[in-house]
Short mmCIF file of N, CA and C and ligand atoms in Angstrom, two decimals:
data_model
loop_
_atom_site.label_atom_id
_atom_site.label_comp_id
_atom_site.label_asym_id
_atom_site.label_seq_id
_atom_site.Cartn_x
_atom_site.Cartn_y
_atom_site.Cartn_z
N MET M 1391 -3.48 -15.93 -58.83
CA MET M 1391 -3.17 -14.56 -58.43
C MET M 1391 -2.41 -14.57 -57.09
N VAL M 1392 -1.36 -13.80 -57.03
CA VAL M 1392 -0.59 -13.70 -55.79
C VAL M 1392 -1.34 -12.78 -54.83
N LYS M 1393 -1.56 -13.31 -53.63
CA LYS M 1393 -2.27 -12.47 -52.65
C LYS M 1393 -1.26 -11.85 -51.69
N ILE M 1394 -1.39 -10.57 -51.49
CA ILE M 1394 -0.57 -9.94 -50.45
C ILE M 1394 -1.49 -9.20 -49.49
N THR M 1395 -1.06 -9.14 -48.26
CA THR M 1395 -1.90 -8.47 -47.27
C THR M 1395 -1.72 -6.96 -47.40
N LEU M 1396 -2.62 -6.24 -46.80
CA LEU M 1396 -2.56 -4.78 -46.86
C LEU M 1396 -1.25 -4.27 -46.25
N SER M 1397 -0.85 -4.87 -45.13
CA SER M 1397 0.38 -4.37 -44.49
C SER M 1397 1.60 -4.65 -45.36
N GLN M 1398 1.58 -5.79 -46.07
CA GLN M 1398 2.69 -6.06 -47.00
C GLN M 1398 2.69 -5.03 -48.14
N ALA M 1399 1.50 -4.72 -48.63
CA ALA M 1399 1.39 -3.75 -49.72
C ALA M 1399 1.91 -2.40 -49.28
N ILE M 1400 1.57 -2.04 -48.06
CA ILE M 1400 2.03 -0.74 -47.54
C ILE M 1400 3.55 -0.75 -47.41
N LEU M 1401 4.07 -1.84 -46.89
CA LEU M 1401 5.52 -1.96 -46.72
C LEU M 1401 6.24 -1.86 -48.06
N ILE M 1402 5.72 -2.58 -49.04
CA ILE M 1402 6.33 -2.54 -50.38
C ILE M 1402 6.28 -1.12 -50.92
N SER M 1403 5.12 -0.48 -50.77
CA SER M 1403 4.97 0.89 -51.29
C SER M 1403 5.96 1.83 -50.62
N ILE M 1404 6.15 1.64 -49.31
CA ILE M 1404 7.09 2.51 -48.60
C ILE M 1404 8.50 2.33 -49.16
N TRP M 1405 8.87 1.08 -49.42
CA TRP M 1405 10.21 0.85 -49.96
C TRP M 1405 10.34 1.42 -51.37
N VAL M 1406 9.30 1.22 -52.17
CA VAL M 1406 9.33 1.79 -53.53
C VAL M 1406 9.48 3.30 -53.44
N CYS M 1407 8.77 3.87 -52.48
CA CYS M 1407 8.81 5.31 -52.29
C CYS M 1407 10.21 5.77 -51.90
N ILE M 1408 10.80 5.11 -50.90
CA ILE M 1408 12.14 5.49 -50.44
C ILE M 1408 13.12 5.36 -51.60
N PHE M 1409 13.01 4.24 -52.31
CA PHE M 1409 13.91 3.99 -53.43
C PHE M 1409 13.78 5.08 -54.50
N SER M 1410 12.53 5.37 -54.90
CA SER M 1410 12.38 6.37 -55.98
C SER M 1410 12.74 7.76 -55.50
N PHE M 1411 12.49 8.03 -54.21
CA PHE M 1411 12.86 9.35 -53.70
C PHE M 1411 14.38 9.52 -53.73
N VAL M 1412 15.09 8.51 -53.26
CA VAL M 1412 16.55 8.58 -53.25
C VAL M 1412 17.08 8.74 -54.66
N CYS M 1413 16.49 8.01 -55.59
CA CYS M 1413 16.95 8.09 -56.98
C CYS M 1413 16.62 9.44 -57.61
N SER M 1414 15.42 9.93 -57.36
CA SER M 1414 15.00 11.13 -58.10
C SER M 1414 15.52 12.41 -57.48
N VAL M 1415 15.45 12.55 -56.18
CA VAL M 1415 15.90 13.81 -55.58
C VAL M 1415 17.11 13.65 -54.68
N GLY M 1416 17.25 12.49 -54.08
CA GLY M 1416 18.29 12.28 -53.09
C GLY M 1416 19.66 12.73 -53.53
N SER M 1417 20.00 12.43 -54.77
CA SER M 1417 21.35 12.75 -55.23
C SER M 1417 21.53 14.26 -55.34
N ASP M 1418 20.43 14.99 -55.55
CA ASP M 1418 20.54 16.44 -55.69
C ASP M 1418 20.51 17.17 -54.36
N VAL M 1419 19.91 16.50 -53.35
CA VAL M 1419 19.61 17.20 -52.11
C VAL M 1419 20.83 17.86 -51.49
N PHE M 1420 21.95 17.15 -51.51
CA PHE M 1420 23.13 17.73 -50.86
C PHE M 1420 24.15 18.23 -51.86
N ASP M 1421 23.71 18.42 -53.10
CA ASP M 1421 24.65 18.80 -54.14
C ASP M 1421 24.00 19.84 -55.04
N HIS M 1422 23.76 21.02 -54.49
CA HIS M 1422 23.06 22.03 -55.26
C HIS M 1422 23.98 22.74 -56.24
N ALA M 1423 23.48 22.91 -57.44
CA ALA M 1423 24.28 23.52 -58.49
C ALA M 1423 24.42 25.02 -58.26
N PRO M 1424 25.57 25.60 -58.61
CA PRO M 1424 25.70 27.05 -58.53
C PRO M 1424 24.85 27.71 -59.63
N GLN M 1425 24.69 29.03 -59.51
CA GLN M 1425 23.78 29.74 -60.41
C GLN M 1425 24.12 29.54 -61.89
N ASP M 1426 25.40 29.50 -62.23
CA ASP M 1426 25.74 29.39 -63.66
C ASP M 1426 25.37 28.02 -64.24
N LEU M 1427 25.02 27.08 -63.36
CA LEU M 1427 24.57 25.77 -63.85
C LEU M 1427 23.08 25.55 -63.55
N CYS M 1428 22.42 26.62 -63.11
CA CYS M 1428 21.03 26.46 -62.66
C CYS M 1428 20.10 26.21 -63.84
N GLU M 1429 19.35 25.10 -63.78
CA GLU M 1429 18.51 24.78 -64.94
C GLU M 1429 17.31 25.71 -65.07
N PHE M 1430 16.86 26.30 -63.95
CA PHE M 1430 15.72 27.22 -64.06
C PHE M 1430 16.17 28.57 -64.61
N CYS M 1431 17.41 29.00 -64.28
CA CYS M 1431 17.95 30.22 -64.90
C CYS M 1431 18.05 30.00 -66.41
N ALA M 1432 18.50 28.81 -66.80
CA ALA M 1432 18.65 28.51 -68.22
C ALA M 1432 17.29 28.50 -68.93
N ILE M 1433 16.26 28.02 -68.26
CA ILE M 1433 14.91 28.04 -68.86
C ILE M 1433 14.45 29.49 -68.98
N SER M 1434 14.71 30.25 -67.91
CA SER M 1434 14.26 31.63 -67.88
C SER M 1434 14.98 32.50 -68.90
N ASN M 1435 16.28 32.25 -69.12
CA ASN M 1435 17.01 33.08 -70.09
C ASN M 1435 17.03 32.46 -71.49
N ARG M 1436 16.20 31.45 -71.68
CA ARG M 1436 15.97 30.85 -72.99
C ARG M 1436 17.18 30.15 -73.59
N THR M 1437 18.13 29.75 -72.75
CA THR M 1437 19.21 28.93 -73.29
C THR M 1437 18.80 27.46 -73.23
N SER M 1438 17.68 27.18 -72.56
CA SER M 1438 17.14 25.82 -72.54
C SER M 1438 15.96 25.78 -73.50
N ARG M 1439 15.64 24.59 -73.99
CA ARG M 1439 14.55 24.45 -74.97
C ARG M 1439 13.19 24.33 -74.32
N THR M 1440 13.14 24.24 -72.99
CA THR M 1440 11.85 24.05 -72.31
C THR M 1440 10.85 25.14 -72.71
N ARG M 1441 9.66 24.68 -73.11
CA ARG M 1441 8.64 25.62 -73.57
C ARG M 1441 7.99 26.32 -72.38
N LEU M 1442 7.86 27.64 -72.50
CA LEU M 1442 7.20 28.38 -71.43
C LEU M 1442 5.69 28.36 -71.64
N LEU M 1443 4.95 28.14 -70.54
CA LEU M 1443 3.49 28.13 -70.60
C LEU M 1443 2.94 29.49 -70.18
N TYR M 1444 3.77 30.24 -69.49
CA TYR M 1444 3.36 31.56 -68.99
C TYR M 1444 4.61 32.40 -68.89
N GLU M 1445 4.47 33.67 -69.22
CA GLU M 1445 5.60 34.58 -69.10
C GLU M 1445 5.03 35.97 -68.89
N ASN M 1446 5.56 36.67 -67.90
CA ASN M 1446 5.11 38.04 -67.66
C ASN M 1446 6.36 38.91 -67.54
N GLU M 1447 6.50 39.84 -68.48
CA GLU M 1447 7.73 40.64 -68.54
C GLU M 1447 7.74 41.76 -67.51
N THR M 1448 6.60 42.00 -66.88
CA THR M 1448 6.57 43.01 -65.82
C THR M 1448 7.01 42.38 -64.50
N THR M 1449 6.39 41.26 -64.18
CA THR M 1449 6.72 40.60 -62.91
C THR M 1449 7.93 39.68 -63.05
N ASN M 1450 8.34 39.40 -64.30
CA ASN M 1450 9.44 38.47 -64.56
C ASN M 1450 9.19 37.09 -63.97
N ILE M 1451 7.97 36.63 -64.11
CA ILE M 1451 7.61 35.29 -63.65
C ILE M 1451 7.34 34.42 -64.86
N ILE M 1452 7.82 33.19 -64.80
CA ILE M 1452 7.57 32.24 -65.89
C ILE M 1452 6.97 30.95 -65.31
N ALA M 1453 6.35 30.17 -66.19
CA ALA M 1453 5.85 28.86 -65.79
C ALA M 1453 6.11 27.87 -66.91
N PHE M 1454 6.40 26.66 -66.51
CA PHE M 1454 6.65 25.60 -67.49
C PHE M 1454 6.23 24.28 -66.87
N ARG M 1455 6.15 23.25 -67.71
CA ARG M 1455 5.70 21.95 -67.24
C ARG M 1455 6.85 21.25 -66.49
N SER M 1456 6.54 20.57 -65.40
CA SER M 1456 7.57 19.79 -64.70
C SER M 1456 7.98 18.64 -65.59
N LYS M 1457 9.28 18.39 -65.70
CA LYS M 1457 9.73 17.28 -66.55
C LYS M 1457 9.55 15.95 -65.82
N ASP M 1458 9.21 16.03 -64.54
CA ASP M 1458 9.05 14.82 -63.74
C ASP M 1458 7.75 14.95 -62.94
N PRO M 1459 6.60 14.90 -63.63
CA PRO M 1459 5.33 15.24 -62.96
C PRO M 1459 4.97 14.29 -61.83
N ASP M 1460 4.47 14.85 -60.74
CA ASP M 1460 4.02 14.05 -59.59
C ASP M 1460 2.51 13.92 -59.57
N CYS M 1461 1.84 14.68 -60.41
CA CYS M 1461 0.38 14.60 -60.53
C CYS M 1461 0.02 14.81 -61.98
N LYS M 1462 -1.25 14.60 -62.28
CA LYS M 1462 -1.74 14.71 -63.67
C LYS M 1462 -1.29 16.03 -64.30
N LYS M 1463 -1.50 17.13 -63.58
CA LYS M 1463 -0.99 18.42 -64.02
C LYS M 1463 0.09 18.84 -63.05
N HIS M 1464 1.21 19.25 -63.58
CA HIS M 1464 2.30 19.65 -62.69
C HIS M 1464 3.13 20.74 -63.38
N TYR M 1465 2.91 21.97 -62.93
CA TYR M 1465 3.66 23.10 -63.48
C TYR M 1465 4.62 23.61 -62.42
N LEU M 1466 5.69 24.25 -62.89
CA LEU M 1466 6.60 24.93 -61.98
C LEU M 1466 6.54 26.41 -62.31
N ILE M 1467 6.41 27.22 -61.29
CA ILE M 1467 6.29 28.66 -61.48
C ILE M 1467 7.42 29.32 -60.73
N THR M 1468 8.17 30.15 -61.43
CA THR M 1468 9.39 30.65 -60.84
C THR M 1468 9.71 32.08 -61.31
N PRO M 1469 10.35 32.86 -60.43
CA PRO M 1469 10.80 34.19 -60.86
C PRO M 1469 12.06 34.05 -61.70
N HIS M 1470 12.27 35.02 -62.59
CA HIS M 1470 13.49 35.04 -63.40
C HIS M 1470 14.72 35.13 -62.47
N LEU M 1471 14.57 35.91 -61.43
CA LEU M 1471 15.66 36.13 -60.48
C LEU M 1471 16.06 34.84 -59.77
N HIS M 1472 17.35 34.60 -59.64
CA HIS M 1472 17.85 33.39 -58.98
C HIS M 1472 17.78 33.56 -57.46
N ILE M 1473 16.58 33.40 -56.93
CA ILE M 1473 16.38 33.44 -55.48
C ILE M 1473 16.54 32.02 -54.98
N LYS M 1474 17.31 31.85 -53.91
CA LYS M 1474 17.66 30.51 -53.50
C LYS M 1474 16.46 29.66 -53.07
N ASN M 1475 15.73 30.14 -52.09
CA ASN M 1475 14.58 29.34 -51.65
C ASN M 1475 13.52 30.20 -50.96
N TYR M 1476 12.48 29.53 -50.51
CA TYR M 1476 11.32 30.16 -49.89
C TYR M 1476 11.70 31.05 -48.71
N PHE M 1477 12.78 30.70 -48.00
CA PHE M 1477 13.15 31.47 -46.81
C PHE M 1477 14.14 32.59 -47.10
N SER M 1478 14.58 32.73 -48.34
CA SER M 1478 15.49 33.82 -48.70
C SER M 1478 14.77 35.15 -48.52
N PRO M 1479 15.51 36.20 -48.08
CA PRO M 1479 14.86 37.50 -47.90
C PRO M 1479 14.24 38.05 -49.19
N GLU M 1480 14.80 37.67 -50.34
CA GLU M 1480 14.25 38.15 -51.63
C GLU M 1480 12.89 37.52 -51.93
N ALA M 1481 12.57 36.42 -51.25
CA ALA M 1481 11.28 35.77 -51.49
C ALA M 1481 10.21 36.50 -50.68
N THR M 1482 9.84 37.68 -51.16
CA THR M 1482 8.88 38.52 -50.43
C THR M 1482 7.48 37.91 -50.54
N CYS M 1483 6.61 38.36 -49.65
CA CYS M 1483 5.23 37.84 -49.69
C CYS M 1483 4.51 38.28 -50.96
N ASP M 1484 4.85 39.45 -51.48
CA ASP M 1484 4.24 39.87 -52.75
C ASP M 1484 4.58 38.86 -53.84
N LEU M 1485 5.83 38.46 -53.86
CA LEU M 1485 6.27 37.48 -54.87
C LEU M 1485 5.61 36.12 -54.63
N ILE M 1486 5.62 35.68 -53.39
CA ILE M 1486 5.02 34.38 -53.04
C ILE M 1486 3.54 34.35 -53.46
N HIS M 1487 2.83 35.43 -53.14
CA HIS M 1487 1.41 35.48 -53.48
C HIS M 1487 1.20 35.55 -54.99
N GLU M 1488 2.10 36.24 -55.69
CA GLU M 1488 1.96 36.33 -57.15
C GLU M 1488 2.20 34.96 -57.79
N LEU M 1489 3.16 34.21 -57.27
CA LEU M 1489 3.42 32.85 -57.80
C LEU M 1489 2.17 31.98 -57.59
N GLN M 1490 1.57 32.09 -56.41
CA GLN M 1490 0.34 31.32 -56.14
C GLN M 1490 -0.79 31.75 -57.07
N ARG M 1491 -0.88 33.07 -57.28
CA ARG M 1491 -1.95 33.59 -58.13
C ARG M 1491 -1.82 33.06 -59.56
N VAL M 1492 -0.59 33.08 -60.08
CA VAL M 1492 -0.34 32.59 -61.44
C VAL M 1492 -0.74 31.12 -61.53
N CYS M 1493 -0.41 30.34 -60.53
CA CYS M 1493 -0.77 28.92 -60.51
C CYS M 1493 -2.28 28.76 -60.61
N ASN M 1494 -3.00 29.45 -59.74
CA ASN M 1494 -4.46 29.31 -59.74
C ASN M 1494 -5.06 29.80 -61.06
N GLU M 1495 -4.49 30.86 -61.59
CA GLU M 1495 -4.98 31.39 -62.88
C GLU M 1495 -4.79 30.34 -63.98
N MET M 1496 -3.63 29.70 -64.01
CA MET M 1496 -3.37 28.68 -65.04
C MET M 1496 -4.34 27.51 -64.91
N LEU M 1497 -4.54 27.04 -63.69
CA LEU M 1497 -5.45 25.89 -63.49
C LEU M 1497 -6.89 26.30 -63.76
N ASP M 1498 -7.26 27.54 -63.37
CA ASP M 1498 -8.61 28.04 -63.65
C ASP M 1498 -8.85 28.10 -65.15
N GLU M 1499 -7.86 28.64 -65.88
CA GLU M 1499 -8.02 28.79 -67.32
C GLU M 1499 -8.23 27.46 -68.02
N GLU M 1500 -7.65 26.42 -67.47
CA GLU M 1500 -7.83 25.09 -68.06
C GLU M 1500 -9.10 24.42 -67.54
N GLY M 1501 -9.77 25.09 -66.62
CA GLY M 1501 -11.01 24.54 -66.06
C GLY M 1501 -10.76 23.29 -65.24
N ILE M 1502 -9.60 23.20 -64.62
CA ILE M 1502 -9.24 21.99 -63.90
C ILE M 1502 -9.94 21.90 -62.55
N LYS M 1503 -10.61 20.75 -62.34
CA LYS M 1503 -11.39 20.58 -61.13
C LYS M 1503 -10.72 19.63 -60.13
N TYR M 1504 -9.61 18.99 -60.56
CA TYR M 1504 -8.96 18.04 -59.65
C TYR M 1504 -8.45 18.79 -58.42
N LYS M 1505 -8.09 17.99 -57.42
CA LYS M 1505 -7.56 18.55 -56.18
C LYS M 1505 -6.23 19.28 -56.46
N ARG M 1506 -6.13 20.50 -55.97
CA ARG M 1506 -4.91 21.29 -56.20
C ARG M 1506 -3.92 21.09 -55.06
N ARG M 1507 -2.68 20.98 -55.44
CA ARG M 1507 -1.59 20.97 -54.44
C ARG M 1507 -0.61 22.03 -54.88
N ILE M 1508 -0.45 23.04 -54.06
CA ILE M 1508 0.35 24.20 -54.44
C ILE M 1508 1.38 24.39 -53.33
N LEU M 1509 2.63 24.10 -53.64
CA LEU M 1509 3.60 24.11 -52.54
C LEU M 1509 5.02 24.48 -52.92
N PHE M 1510 5.73 24.98 -51.92
CA PHE M 1510 7.17 25.23 -52.02
C PHE M 1510 7.88 24.11 -51.26
N HIS M 1511 9.22 24.18 -51.23
CA HIS M 1511 9.98 23.19 -50.46
C HIS M 1511 10.61 23.81 -49.23
N ILE M 1512 10.76 22.98 -48.22
CA ILE M 1512 11.60 23.35 -47.07
C ILE M 1512 13.01 22.87 -47.41
N PRO M 1513 14.03 23.75 -47.29
CA PRO M 1513 15.39 23.29 -47.55
C PRO M 1513 15.75 22.16 -46.59
N PRO M 1514 16.54 21.16 -46.94
CA PRO M 1514 17.20 21.01 -48.24
C PRO M 1514 16.43 20.11 -49.19
N PHE M 1515 15.13 19.95 -49.00
CA PHE M 1515 14.38 18.98 -49.80
C PHE M 1515 13.92 19.53 -51.14
N TYR M 1516 14.87 20.00 -51.91
CA TYR M 1516 14.52 20.42 -53.27
C TYR M 1516 15.60 19.94 -54.22
N SER M 1517 15.23 19.85 -55.49
CA SER M 1517 16.19 19.35 -56.46
C SER M 1517 16.85 20.50 -57.22
N VAL M 1518 16.23 21.68 -57.22
CA VAL M 1518 16.83 22.84 -57.89
C VAL M 1518 16.82 24.01 -56.91
N THR M 1519 18.01 24.59 -56.68
CA THR M 1519 18.12 25.70 -55.73
C THR M 1519 17.75 27.00 -56.40
N HIS M 1520 16.53 27.10 -56.82
CA HIS M 1520 16.02 28.34 -57.44
C HIS M 1520 14.54 28.33 -57.08
N LEU M 1521 14.14 29.32 -56.31
CA LEU M 1521 12.76 29.36 -55.80
C LEU M 1521 11.75 28.96 -56.86
N HIS M 1522 10.92 27.97 -56.55
CA HIS M 1522 9.87 27.58 -57.50
C HIS M 1522 8.67 27.06 -56.74
N LEU M 1523 7.52 27.37 -57.31
CA LEU M 1523 6.26 26.88 -56.75
C LEU M 1523 5.84 25.65 -57.55
N HIS M 1524 5.56 24.56 -56.84
CA HIS M 1524 4.98 23.39 -57.50
C HIS M 1524 3.48 23.62 -57.58
N CYS M 1525 2.98 23.61 -58.79
CA CYS M 1525 1.56 23.90 -59.04
C CYS M 1525 0.97 22.62 -59.62
N MET M 1526 0.22 21.89 -58.80
CA MET M 1526 -0.24 20.56 -59.21
C MET M 1526 -1.75 20.42 -59.08
N ALA M 1527 -2.30 19.60 -59.96
CA ALA M 1527 -3.70 19.19 -59.84
C ALA M 1527 -3.68 17.67 -59.96
N CYS M 1528 -4.23 17.01 -58.92
CA CYS M 1528 -4.07 15.57 -58.80
C CYS M 1528 -5.40 14.84 -58.91
N THR M 1529 -5.41 13.77 -59.69
CA THR M 1529 -6.61 12.94 -59.82
C THR M 1529 -6.63 11.92 -58.68
N ASN M 1530 -7.72 11.16 -58.61
CA ASN M 1530 -7.81 10.12 -57.59
C ASN M 1530 -6.71 9.08 -57.75
N ASP M 1531 -6.31 8.80 -59.01
CA ASP M 1531 -5.23 7.83 -59.24
C ASP M 1531 -3.92 8.31 -58.61
N ASP M 1532 -3.65 9.60 -58.75
CA ASP M 1532 -2.42 10.14 -58.16
C ASP M 1532 -2.47 10.01 -56.64
N GLU M 1533 -3.69 9.99 -56.11
CA GLU M 1533 -3.87 10.02 -54.66
C GLU M 1533 -4.06 8.62 -54.06
N SER M 1534 -4.06 7.60 -54.91
CA SER M 1534 -4.28 6.25 -54.40
C SER M 1534 -3.08 5.78 -53.60
N PHE M 1535 -3.35 5.28 -52.41
CA PHE M 1535 -2.22 4.89 -51.55
C PHE M 1535 -1.55 3.61 -52.03
N LEU M 1536 -2.11 3.00 -53.08
CA LEU M 1536 -1.45 1.82 -53.65
C LEU M 1536 -0.37 2.21 -54.65
N SER M 1537 -0.35 3.49 -55.03
CA SER M 1537 0.71 3.92 -55.96
C SER M 1537 1.86 4.52 -55.17
N SER M 1538 3.08 4.30 -55.66
CA SER M 1538 4.25 4.82 -54.95
C SER M 1538 4.22 6.35 -54.97
N GLN M 1539 3.56 6.90 -56.00
CA GLN M 1539 3.46 8.36 -56.11
C GLN M 1539 2.80 8.96 -54.87
N TYR M 1540 1.84 8.22 -54.31
CA TYR M 1540 1.14 8.68 -53.12
C TYR M 1540 2.14 9.03 -52.01
N TYR M 1541 3.13 8.17 -51.82
CA TYR M 1541 4.09 8.38 -50.73
C TYR M 1541 5.06 9.53 -51.05
N ILE M 1542 5.39 9.66 -52.33
CA ILE M 1542 6.23 10.79 -52.75
C ILE M 1542 5.48 12.09 -52.50
N ASN M 1543 4.19 12.10 -52.88
CA ASN M 1543 3.38 13.30 -52.68
C ASN M 1543 3.20 13.61 -51.20
N LYS M 1544 3.00 12.57 -50.39
CA LYS M 1544 2.87 12.79 -48.94
C LYS M 1544 4.16 13.40 -48.41
N PHE M 1545 5.29 12.90 -48.91
CA PHE M 1545 6.56 13.44 -48.44
C PHE M 1545 6.72 14.90 -48.86
N MET M 1546 6.34 15.19 -50.11
CA MET M 1546 6.41 16.58 -50.59
C MET M 1546 5.55 17.49 -49.73
N ASP M 1547 4.34 17.03 -49.41
CA ASP M 1547 3.44 17.83 -48.57
C ASP M 1547 4.09 18.08 -47.21
N PHE M 1548 4.70 17.02 -46.68
CA PHE M 1548 5.34 17.10 -45.37
C PHE M 1548 6.53 18.07 -45.41
N ALA M 1549 7.30 18.03 -46.50
CA ALA M 1549 8.51 18.84 -46.60
C ALA M 1549 8.25 20.20 -47.26
N SER M 1550 7.04 20.72 -47.04
CA SER M 1550 6.74 22.04 -47.60
C SER M 1550 6.28 22.97 -46.49
N PRO M 1551 6.63 24.24 -46.60
CA PRO M 1551 6.26 25.17 -45.52
C PRO M 1551 4.79 25.55 -45.59
N ASP M 1552 4.24 25.95 -44.45
CA ASP M 1552 2.87 26.46 -44.42
C ASP M 1552 2.92 27.92 -44.86
N ILE M 1553 2.44 28.18 -46.08
CA ILE M 1553 2.57 29.52 -46.66
C ILE M 1553 1.88 30.57 -45.79
N GLU M 1554 0.76 30.18 -45.22
CA GLU M 1554 0.01 31.14 -44.40
C GLU M 1554 0.81 31.60 -43.16
N ASP M 1555 1.76 30.80 -42.74
CA ASP M 1555 2.62 31.19 -41.62
C ASP M 1555 3.46 32.41 -41.96
N LYS M 1556 4.13 32.35 -43.12
CA LYS M 1556 5.01 33.44 -43.51
C LYS M 1556 4.24 34.55 -44.20
N CYS M 1557 3.31 34.17 -45.03
CA CYS M 1557 2.60 35.14 -45.87
C CYS M 1557 1.09 34.93 -45.82
N PRO M 1558 0.47 35.31 -44.71
CA PRO M 1558 -0.99 35.13 -44.63
C PRO M 1558 -1.70 35.96 -45.70
N HIS M 1559 -2.80 35.43 -46.19
CA HIS M 1559 -3.55 36.14 -47.23
C HIS M 1559 -4.43 37.23 -46.66
N THR M 1560 -4.79 37.10 -45.40
CA THR M 1560 -5.57 38.16 -44.77
C THR M 1560 -4.70 38.81 -43.71
N VAL M 1561 -4.42 40.08 -43.89
CA VAL M 1561 -3.53 40.76 -42.94
C VAL M 1561 -4.35 41.61 -41.99
C1 NAG E 2088 21.63 31.48 -68.89
O1 NAG E 2088 21.62 30.74 -67.69
C2 NAG E 2088 22.62 29.75 -67.61
C3 NAG E 2088 22.39 28.98 -66.32
O2 NAG E 2088 22.42 29.83 -65.20
C4 NAG E 2088 23.99 30.41 -67.65
O3 NAG E 2088 24.99 29.43 -67.59
C5 NAG E 2088 24.10 31.21 -68.95
O4 NAG E 2088 25.33 31.91 -68.94
C6 NAG E 2088 22.95 32.19 -69.09
N1 NAG E 2088 23.00 32.79 -70.42
C7 NAG E 2088 22.69 34.07 -70.63
C8 NAG E 2088 22.76 34.51 -72.05
O5 NAG E 2088 22.39 34.83 -69.72
C1 NAG E 2089 1.75 40.76 -65.48
O1 NAG E 2089 1.37 40.55 -64.15
C2 NAG E 2089 0.74 41.66 -63.55
C3 NAG E 2089 0.54 41.33 -62.06
O2 NAG E 2089 -0.25 40.18 -61.91
C4 NAG E 2089 -0.55 41.96 -64.27
O3 NAG E 2089 -1.20 43.06 -63.69
C5 NAG E 2089 -0.26 42.21 -65.74
O4 NAG E 2089 -1.46 42.37 -66.44
C6 NAG E 2089 0.54 41.08 -66.34
N1 NAG E 2089 0.97 41.43 -67.67
C7 NAG E 2089 0.70 40.69 -68.71
C8 NAG E 2089 1.20 41.20 -70.03
O5 NAG E 2089 0.09 39.64 -68.62
ZN1 ZN E 2090 18.52 29.95 -61.03
ZN1 ZN E 2091 10.84 21.37 -56.60
#
């Protein structure tokens, strides 16, 4: 058996993380698609085949499975409206709170007990320029620091805004 030290393992994981991050999101970070090429608009207007897990015709909010899951459960929750990001004026606190509520409702309905990670992105660290909430439930395996996913998740946590700053739940 090849023995590696903990610091070597950490170093390797960091490189794997940087490599996979650059490959998965890096190319999109500085090259955001215009609205007519937006994949979430296409999902929302049903020109894409992605199956919807939630749809509300009053609030115009939809949810679907992430095609590139970072945790055991990974849903994306988004308004039909092409709002650019979390800091756009159209991203009102009512909308932000409703997206969070839908996420918790979906995870509650499935009886999911894993650790929840519910987050938006800080620009420019997103792959799709259409406001979306990452709604995740992560097992211990997803959280193991020996997996490269751990570092991707840490980076996502780091590159996400503190929702309570903009939209506190208790006013
Ligand atoms: C659906 O959305 C896509 C992506 O934004 C757009 O190119 C297409 O024209 C839209 N189709 C309809 C019917 O609205
Ligand atoms: C749509 O969402 C609103 C706000 O959460 C809720 O009151 C309503 O019952 C939902 N409608 C459906 C059909 O689920
Ligand atoms: Zn869009
Ligand atoms: Zn995202």
